[in-house]
Tab-separated table of N, CA and C in Angstrom:
chain	number	residue	atom	x	y	z
A	1	MET	N	-43.448	5.980	37.120
A	1	MET	CA	-43.597	5.726	35.710
A	1	MET	C	-42.953	6.805	34.889
A	2	GLN	N	-43.150	8.068	35.295
A	2	GLN	CA	-42.633	9.226	34.563
A	2	GLN	C	-41.094	9.197	34.538
A	3	ALA	N	-40.409	8.786	35.613
A	3	ALA	CA	-38.913	8.755	35.678
A	3	ALA	C	-38.502	7.650	34.728
A	4	HIS	N	-39.185	6.541	34.687
A	4	HIS	CA	-38.806	5.393	33.812
A	4	HIS	C	-38.941	5.848	32.311
A	5	LYS	N	-39.962	6.606	31.964
A	5	LYS	CA	-40.139	7.141	30.606
A	5	LYS	C	-38.915	8.042	30.268
A	6	GLY	N	-38.555	8.836	31.218
A	6	GLY	CA	-37.537	9.867	31.028
A	6	GLY	C	-36.118	9.162	30.739
A	7	GLU	N	-35.898	8.076	31.433
A	7	GLU	CA	-34.614	7.268	31.344
A	7	GLU	C	-34.670	6.671	29.888
A	8	ILE	N	-35.769	6.163	29.545
A	8	ILE	CA	-35.889	5.611	28.142
A	8	ILE	C	-35.553	6.601	27.107
A	9	VAL	N	-36.147	7.845	27.225
A	9	VAL	CA	-35.866	8.903	26.222
A	9	VAL	C	-34.406	9.217	26.264
A	10	LYS	N	-33.771	9.311	27.471
A	10	LYS	CA	-32.360	9.649	27.534
A	10	LYS	C	-31.526	8.544	26.768
A	11	LEU	N	-31.829	7.333	27.102
A	11	LEU	CA	-31.094	6.164	26.501
A	11	LEU	C	-31.259	6.197	24.952
A	12	ALA	N	-32.457	6.450	24.530
A	12	ALA	CA	-32.691	6.473	23.092
A	12	ALA	C	-31.935	7.674	22.406
A	13	THR	N	-31.935	8.777	23.079
A	13	THR	CA	-31.205	9.928	22.579
A	13	THR	C	-29.611	9.653	22.460
A	14	VAL	N	-29.146	9.108	23.540
A	14	VAL	CA	-27.717	8.762	23.548
A	14	VAL	C	-27.400	7.732	22.453
A	15	THR	N	-28.255	6.756	22.254
A	15	THR	CA	-28.024	5.770	21.257
A	15	THR	C	-28.015	6.387	19.824
A	16	VAL	N	-29.006	7.301	19.566
A	16	VAL	CA	-29.120	7.935	18.308
A	16	VAL	C	-27.847	8.769	18.071
A	17	VAL	N	-27.453	9.560	19.067
A	17	VAL	CA	-26.274	10.494	18.937
A	17	VAL	C	-25.039	9.610	18.630
A	18	THR	N	-24.891	8.483	19.347
A	18	THR	CA	-23.731	7.619	19.228
A	18	THR	C	-23.671	7.041	17.743
A	19	PHE	N	-24.757	6.593	17.280
A	19	PHE	CA	-24.778	6.055	15.878
A	19	PHE	C	-24.522	7.173	14.851
A	20	ALA	N	-25.105	8.352	15.105
A	20	ALA	CA	-24.771	9.464	14.191
A	20	ALA	C	-23.344	9.864	14.130
A	21	LEU	N	-22.656	9.890	15.318
A	21	LEU	CA	-21.219	10.236	15.427
A	21	LEU	C	-20.398	9.106	14.714
A	22	ALA	N	-20.789	7.844	14.898
A	22	ALA	CA	-20.124	6.761	14.218
A	22	ALA	C	-20.199	6.813	12.797
A	23	ALA	N	-21.407	7.184	12.291
A	23	ALA	CA	-21.639	7.384	10.824
A	23	ALA	C	-20.815	8.474	10.245
A	24	ILE	N	-20.756	9.606	10.933
A	24	ILE	CA	-20.006	10.819	10.511
A	24	ILE	C	-18.528	10.421	10.451
A	25	ALA	N	-18.024	9.696	11.406
A	25	ALA	CA	-16.645	9.320	11.435
A	25	ALA	C	-16.325	8.304	10.288
A	26	GLY	N	-17.204	7.405	10.015
A	26	GLY	CA	-17.048	6.507	8.936
A	26	GLY	C	-17.041	7.122	7.555
A	27	VAL	N	-17.683	8.260	7.372
A	27	VAL	CA	-17.757	8.989	6.172
A	27	VAL	C	-16.305	9.418	5.766
A	28	GLY	N	-15.624	9.952	6.667
A	28	GLY	CA	-14.206	10.461	6.451
A	28	GLY	C	-13.199	9.379	6.355
A	29	ALA	N	-13.490	8.105	6.838
A	29	ALA	CA	-12.544	7.036	6.774
A	29	ALA	C	-12.421	6.476	5.286
A	30	GLN	N	-11.187	6.474	4.844
A	30	GLN	CA	-10.985	5.956	3.449
A	30	GLN	C	-9.814	5.011	3.610
A	31	ALA	N	-9.749	4.137	2.530
A	31	ALA	CA	-8.638	3.234	2.396
A	31	ALA	C	-7.340	4.062	2.183
A	32	PRO	N	-6.193	3.613	2.763
A	32	PRO	CA	-4.991	4.327	2.545
A	32	PRO	C	-4.652	4.464	0.993
A	33	ALA	N	-4.074	5.545	0.656
A	33	ALA	CA	-3.752	5.689	-0.794
A	33	ALA	C	-2.782	4.667	-1.330
A	34	PHE	N	-1.901	4.267	-0.518
A	34	PHE	CA	-0.891	3.239	-0.848
A	34	PHE	C	-0.725	2.326	0.317
A	35	LYS	N	-0.730	1.009	0.131
A	35	LYS	CA	-0.597	0.076	1.177
A	35	LYS	C	0.210	-1.148	0.754
A	36	ARG	N	1.268	-1.496	1.452
A	36	ARG	CA	2.078	-2.742	1.177
A	36	ARG	C	1.772	-3.703	2.251
A	37	THR	N	1.385	-4.969	1.895
A	37	THR	CA	1.191	-6.025	2.839
A	37	THR	C	2.144	-7.123	2.624
A	38	VAL	N	2.977	-7.415	3.626
A	38	VAL	CA	3.969	-8.476	3.553
A	38	VAL	C	3.211	-9.807	3.689
A	39	LEU	N	3.401	-10.716	2.690
A	39	LEU	CA	2.760	-11.997	2.782
A	39	LEU	C	3.617	-13.065	3.337
A	40	GLN	N	4.886	-13.004	3.053
A	40	GLN	CA	5.926	-13.891	3.695
A	40	GLN	C	7.274	-13.349	3.661
A	41	GLN	N	8.061	-13.820	4.571
A	41	GLN	CA	9.443	-13.270	4.707
A	41	GLN	C	10.320	-14.431	5.225
A	42	GLY	N	11.432	-14.750	4.548
A	42	GLY	CA	12.271	-15.831	5.152
A	42	GLY	C	13.632	-15.831	4.473
A	43	ASP	N	14.455	-16.710	5.137
A	43	ASP	CA	15.841	-16.864	4.658
A	43	ASP	C	15.860	-17.644	3.320
A	44	ILE	N	16.875	-17.371	2.556
A	44	ILE	CA	17.110	-18.085	1.328
A	44	ILE	C	18.450	-18.688	1.342
A	45	SER	N	18.891	-19.332	0.239
A	45	SER	CA	20.150	-20.050	0.260
A	45	SER	C	21.339	-19.114	0.126
A	46	VAL	N	21.170	-17.822	-0.126
A	46	VAL	CA	22.304	-16.938	-0.238
A	46	VAL	C	22.552	-16.311	1.122
A	47	PRO	N	23.669	-16.520	1.763
A	47	PRO	CA	24.046	-15.953	3.031
A	47	PRO	C	23.773	-14.459	3.144
A	48	GLY	N	23.174	-14.013	4.197
A	48	GLY	CA	22.894	-12.505	4.453
A	48	GLY	C	21.817	-11.951	3.595
A	49	ARG	N	21.046	-12.783	2.881
A	49	ARG	CA	19.855	-12.356	2.090
A	49	ARG	C	18.609	-13.041	2.550
A	50	GLU	N	17.507	-12.352	2.314
A	50	GLU	CA	16.179	-12.984	2.571
A	50	GLU	C	15.252	-12.549	1.417
A	51	ALA	N	14.203	-13.409	1.326
A	51	ALA	CA	13.122	-13.107	0.345
A	51	ALA	C	11.846	-12.546	1.088
A	52	VAL	N	11.374	-11.512	0.531
A	52	VAL	CA	10.106	-10.842	1.107
A	52	VAL	C	9.127	-10.792	-0.056
A	53	THR	N	7.945	-11.371	0.173
A	53	THR	CA	6.902	-11.254	-0.846
A	53	THR	C	5.766	-10.434	-0.294
A	54	ALA	N	5.353	-9.447	-1.096
A	54	ALA	CA	4.319	-8.509	-0.625
A	54	ALA	C	3.348	-8.163	-1.782
A	55	VAL	N	2.174	-7.741	-1.344
A	55	VAL	CA	1.166	-7.115	-2.306
A	55	VAL	C	1.108	-5.665	-2.036
A	56	ALA	N	1.222	-4.899	-3.046
A	56	ALA	CA	0.994	-3.396	-2.891
A	56	ALA	C	-0.284	-3.006	-3.603
A	57	GLU	N	-0.991	-2.150	-2.884
A	57	GLU	CA	-2.290	-1.643	-3.429
A	57	GLU	C	-2.232	-0.147	-3.476
A	58	PHE	N	-2.587	0.362	-4.734
A	58	PHE	CA	-2.550	1.824	-5.003
A	58	PHE	C	-3.897	2.294	-5.336
A	59	GLN	N	-4.333	3.308	-4.720
A	59	GLN	CA	-5.585	3.924	-5.068
A	59	GLN	C	-5.353	4.752	-6.366
A	60	PRO	N	-6.293	5.061	-7.141
A	60	PRO	CA	-6.024	5.935	-8.337
A	60	PRO	C	-5.270	7.231	-8.028
A	61	GLY	N	-4.248	7.469	-8.795
A	61	GLY	CA	-3.398	8.673	-8.651
A	61	GLY	C	-2.407	8.528	-7.557
A	62	SER	N	-2.347	7.490	-6.815
A	62	SER	CA	-1.410	7.420	-5.661
A	62	SER	C	-0.100	6.712	-6.017
A	63	SER	N	0.899	6.935	-5.202
A	63	SER	CA	2.189	6.260	-5.365
A	63	SER	C	2.824	6.269	-4.003
A	64	PRO	N	3.851	5.332	-3.806
A	64	PRO	CA	4.545	5.292	-2.509
A	64	PRO	C	5.596	6.392	-2.410
A	65	GLY	N	5.900	7.126	-3.488
A	65	GLY	CA	6.989	8.092	-3.520
A	65	GLY	C	8.238	7.430	-3.949
A	66	ARG	N	9.243	8.286	-4.246
A	66	ARG	CA	10.538	7.785	-4.752
A	66	ARG	C	11.200	7.102	-3.603
A	67	HIS	N	11.740	5.855	-3.956
A	67	HIS	CA	12.351	5.043	-2.922
A	67	HIS	C	13.297	4.002	-3.607
A	68	SER	N	13.982	3.270	-2.698
A	68	SER	CA	14.866	2.164	-3.208
A	68	SER	C	14.762	1.016	-2.272
A	69	HIS	N	15.397	-0.132	-2.616
A	69	HIS	CA	15.262	-1.380	-1.745
A	69	HIS	C	16.762	-1.885	-1.735
A	70	PRO	N	17.168	-2.561	-0.656
A	70	PRO	CA	18.442	-3.117	-0.539
A	70	PRO	C	18.705	-4.401	-1.254
A	71	GLY	N	18.074	-4.558	-2.425
A	71	GLY	CA	18.107	-5.786	-3.215
A	71	GLY	C	17.192	-5.607	-4.355
A	72	GLU	N	17.070	-6.761	-5.178
A	72	GLU	CA	16.254	-6.691	-6.356
A	72	GLU	C	14.768	-6.757	-6.009
A	73	GLU	N	13.897	-6.186	-6.854
A	73	GLU	CA	12.469	-6.287	-6.684
A	73	GLU	C	11.973	-6.894	-8.060
A	74	VAL	N	11.322	-8.052	-7.941
A	74	VAL	CA	10.811	-8.745	-9.104
A	74	VAL	C	9.272	-8.749	-8.911
A	75	GLY	N	8.535	-8.120	-9.864
A	75	GLY	CA	7.119	-7.960	-9.596
A	75	GLY	C	6.190	-8.274	-10.833
A	76	TYR	N	4.898	-8.238	-10.544
A	76	TYR	CA	3.910	-8.532	-11.528
A	76	TYR	C	2.664	-7.750	-11.178
A	77	VAL	N	2.154	-7.092	-12.165
A	77	VAL	CA	0.927	-6.290	-11.959
A	77	VAL	C	-0.268	-7.185	-11.980
A	78	LEU	N	-0.929	-7.317	-10.897
A	78	LEU	CA	-2.162	-8.176	-10.783
A	78	LEU	C	-3.457	-7.550	-11.331
A	79	GLU	N	-3.583	-6.318	-10.960
A	79	GLU	CA	-4.804	-5.520	-11.394
A	79	GLU	C	-4.417	-4.060	-11.694
A	80	GLY	N	-5.121	-3.464	-12.632
A	80	GLY	CA	-4.888	-2.026	-12.906
A	80	GLY	C	-3.727	-1.672	-13.790
A	81	ARG	N	-3.335	-0.460	-13.676
A	81	ARG	CA	-2.260	0.125	-14.483
A	81	ARG	C	-1.404	0.996	-13.639
A	82	VAL	N	-0.018	0.874	-13.743
A	82	VAL	CA	0.817	1.735	-13.062
A	82	VAL	C	1.926	2.267	-14.029
A	83	LEU	N	2.365	3.424	-13.779
A	83	LEU	CA	3.471	4.063	-14.433
A	83	LEU	C	4.723	3.849	-13.583
A	84	LEU	N	5.718	3.091	-14.118
A	84	LEU	CA	6.924	2.738	-13.379
A	84	LEU	C	8.040	3.653	-13.871
A	85	GLU	N	8.592	4.387	-13.001
A	85	GLU	CA	9.729	5.295	-13.196
A	85	GLU	C	10.989	4.793	-12.492
A	86	GLN	N	12.051	4.542	-13.221
A	86	GLN	CA	13.337	4.166	-12.611
A	86	GLN	C	14.419	5.154	-13.079
A	87	GLU	N	15.206	5.521	-12.045
A	87	GLU	CA	16.331	6.438	-12.519
A	87	GLU	C	17.182	5.814	-13.571
A	88	GLY	N	17.473	6.593	-14.556
A	88	GLY	CA	18.330	6.099	-15.656
A	88	GLY	C	17.672	5.317	-16.763
A	89	LYS	N	16.308	5.233	-16.653
A	89	LYS	CA	15.574	4.461	-17.660
A	89	LYS	C	14.262	5.292	-18.030
A	90	PRO	N	13.771	5.173	-19.217
A	90	PRO	CA	12.564	5.767	-19.567
A	90	PRO	C	11.377	5.184	-18.779
A	91	ALA	N	10.333	6.009	-18.448
A	91	ALA	CA	9.192	5.549	-17.715
A	91	ALA	C	8.425	4.569	-18.603
A	92	VAL	N	7.794	3.593	-18.053
A	92	VAL	CA	7.023	2.586	-18.724
A	92	VAL	C	5.719	2.398	-18.047
A	93	THR	N	4.656	2.235	-18.842
A	93	THR	CA	3.254	1.887	-18.295
A	93	THR	C	3.150	0.433	-18.281
A	94	LEU	N	2.717	-0.096	-17.133
A	94	LEU	CA	2.529	-1.563	-17.005
A	94	LEU	C	1.089	-1.769	-16.668
A	95	ASN	N	0.514	-2.732	-17.370
A	95	ASN	CA	-0.873	-3.145	-17.202
A	95	ASN	C	-0.944	-4.479	-16.524
A	96	ALA	N	-2.143	-4.808	-16.054
A	96	ALA	CA	-2.360	-6.227	-15.426
A	96	ALA	C	-1.763	-7.286	-16.295
A	97	GLY	N	-1.034	-8.200	-15.722
A	97	GLY	CA	-0.464	-9.253	-16.481
A	97	GLY	C	0.974	-9.003	-16.919
A	98	GLN	N	1.548	-7.786	-16.642
A	98	GLN	CA	2.920	-7.493	-17.066
A	98	GLN	C	3.881	-7.648	-15.851
A	99	PRO	N	5.058	-8.187	-16.154
A	99	PRO	CA	6.077	-8.247	-15.055
A	99	PRO	C	7.037	-7.111	-15.073
A	100	PHE	N	7.858	-6.916	-14.014
A	100	PHE	CA	8.912	-5.922	-14.021
A	100	PHE	C	10.047	-6.357	-13.137
A	101	LEU	N	11.186	-5.758	-13.335
A	101	LEU	CA	12.393	-6.053	-12.534
A	101	LEU	C	13.052	-4.700	-12.225
A	102	ILE	N	13.343	-4.540	-10.922
A	102	ILE	CA	14.006	-3.306	-10.518
A	102	ILE	C	15.318	-3.699	-9.831
A	103	PRO	N	16.508	-3.207	-10.354
A	103	PRO	CA	17.750	-3.661	-9.773
A	103	PRO	C	17.950	-3.099	-8.334
A	104	ALA	N	18.848	-3.716	-7.580
A	104	ALA	CA	19.117	-3.324	-6.209
A	104	ALA	C	19.573	-1.919	-6.176
A	105	GLY	N	19.033	-1.168	-5.168
A	105	GLY	CA	19.397	0.257	-4.993
A	105	GLY	C	18.930	1.273	-5.897
A	106	THR	N	18.202	0.833	-6.948
A	106	THR	CA	17.634	1.805	-7.934
A	106	THR	C	16.559	2.562	-7.367
A	107	ILE	N	16.650	3.978	-7.513
A	107	ILE	CA	15.522	4.783	-6.968
A	107	ILE	C	14.473	4.701	-7.980
A	108	HIS	N	13.253	4.490	-7.601
A	108	HIS	CA	12.153	4.339	-8.455
A	108	HIS	C	10.777	4.789	-7.798
A	109	ASN	N	9.784	4.800	-8.557
A	109	ASN	CA	8.424	5.137	-8.154
A	109	ASN	C	7.449	4.430	-9.082
A	110	ALA	N	6.278	4.147	-8.577
A	110	ALA	CA	5.171	3.675	-9.385
A	110	ALA	C	3.948	4.473	-8.995
A	111	THR	N	3.218	4.905	-10.040
A	111	THR	CA	1.996	5.637	-9.842
A	111	THR	C	0.859	4.978	-10.506
A	112	ASN	N	-0.348	4.860	-9.780
A	112	ASN	CA	-1.471	4.286	-10.354
A	112	ASN	C	-2.067	5.332	-11.334
A	113	THR	N	-2.004	5.051	-12.622
A	113	THR	CA	-2.549	5.964	-13.608
A	113	THR	C	-3.890	5.562	-14.130
A	114	GLY	N	-4.504	4.545	-13.501
A	114	GLY	CA	-5.817	4.024	-13.903
A	114	GLY	C	-6.899	4.643	-13.061
A	115	ALA	N	-8.145	4.204	-13.344
A	115	ALA	CA	-9.327	4.706	-12.627
A	115	ALA	C	-9.723	3.790	-11.515
A	116	THR	N	-9.063	2.647	-11.347
A	116	THR	CA	-9.461	1.718	-10.293
A	116	THR	C	-8.234	1.363	-9.500
A	117	THR	N	-8.356	0.688	-8.395
A	117	THR	CA	-7.241	0.229	-7.562
A	117	THR	C	-6.300	-0.630	-8.386
A	118	ALA	N	-5.028	-0.385	-8.247
A	118	ALA	CA	-4.017	-1.209	-8.859
A	118	ALA	C	-3.376	-2.098	-7.727
A	119	ARG	N	-3.128	-3.335	-8.094
A	119	ARG	CA	-2.494	-4.250	-7.166
A	119	ARG	C	-1.265	-4.825	-7.824
A	120	VAL	N	-0.132	-4.936	-7.110
A	120	VAL	CA	1.036	-5.441	-7.659
A	120	VAL	C	1.673	-6.437	-6.621
A	121	LEU	N	2.052	-7.653	-7.136
A	121	LEU	CA	2.695	-8.659	-6.340
A	121	LEU	C	4.193	-8.500	-6.566
A	122	ALA	N	4.970	-8.454	-5.467
A	122	ALA	CA	6.409	-8.203	-5.642
A	122	ALA	C	7.221	-9.158	-4.715
A	123	THR	N	8.297	-9.671	-5.207
A	123	THR	CA	9.224	-10.425	-4.268
A	123	THR	C	10.541	-9.628	-4.338
A	124	TYR	N	11.048	-9.389	-3.110
A	124	TYR	CA	12.312	-8.629	-2.906
A	124	TYR	C	13.333	-9.649	-2.414
A	125	ILE	N	14.479	-9.643	-3.076
A	125	ILE	CA	15.629	-10.445	-2.516
A	125	ILE	C	16.601	-9.366	-1.974
A	126	VAL	N	16.520	-9.247	-0.637
A	126	VAL	CA	17.271	-8.095	-0.027
A	126	VAL	C	18.204	-8.530	1.041
A	127	GLU	N	19.044	-7.527	1.422
A	127	GLU	CA	19.965	-7.831	2.555
A	127	GLU	C	19.179	-7.938	3.819
A	128	LYS	N	19.454	-8.994	4.527
A	128	LYS	CA	18.783	-9.302	5.723
A	128	LYS	C	19.195	-8.276	6.826
A	129	GLY	N	18.159	-7.813	7.583
A	129	GLY	CA	18.329	-6.807	8.663
A	129	GLY	C	18.279	-5.378	8.206
A	130	LYS	N	18.189	-5.092	6.927
A	130	LYS	CA	18.093	-3.696	6.485
A	130	LYS	C	16.551	-3.367	6.259
A	131	PRO	N	16.167	-2.078	6.290
A	131	PRO	CA	14.771	-1.798	6.024
A	131	PRO	C	14.452	-2.153	4.607
A	132	LEU	N	13.241	-2.664	4.388
A	132	LEU	CA	12.832	-3.074	2.992
A	132	LEU	C	12.807	-1.772	2.089
A	133	THR	N	12.400	-0.677	2.564
A	133	THR	CA	12.244	0.505	1.693
A	133	THR	C	13.011	1.672	2.347
A	134	THR	N	13.772	2.389	1.519
A	134	THR	CA	14.351	3.698	2.029
A	134	THR	C	13.817	4.778	1.115
A	135	LEU	N	13.189	5.774	1.736
A	135	LEU	CA	12.744	6.908	0.824
A	135	LEU	C	13.874	7.704	0.271
A	136	ALA	N	13.715	8.236	-0.978
A	136	ALA	CA	14.798	8.959	-1.598
A	136	ALA	C	14.444	10.461	-1.460
A	137	ALA	N	15.440	11.297	-1.574
A	137	ALA	CA	15.245	12.713	-1.558
A	137	ALA	C	14.313	13.124	-2.690
A	138	THR	N	13.489	14.095	-2.410
A	138	THR	CA	12.669	14.657	-3.557
A	138	THR	C	13.510	15.400	-4.536
A	139	LYS	N	13.057	15.357	-5.773
A	139	LYS	CA	13.747	16.086	-6.886
A	139	LYS	C	13.507	17.592	-6.805
């Protein structure tokens, strides 16, 4: 009977330690600062081009960094507020409900300037077979 009680105590201790470690690991886990989720991708009527539709989520203060796309980006702010910076144009603040257009190859960045998560829906009409995003050199 004593050995059986000892095994129960060991099992209980291992269980408590396992849950404690899982809880500690969970505390440090956070949503990524910027995340792009592709919703659909497919051929269009223009040879060599495809349409990619995605949702981008930005945590407060985050941005994807300066980048470009091998085609146009047509978007709409679903939630929150972002500061859109495009080379050669003045920066503009976009709020939920506002659309935007970024010409092909234009280096740009968007930063969540709000206090909550910002979500943007974007459709890219891009050259097929090329990476959707190319990071730009830092200034």
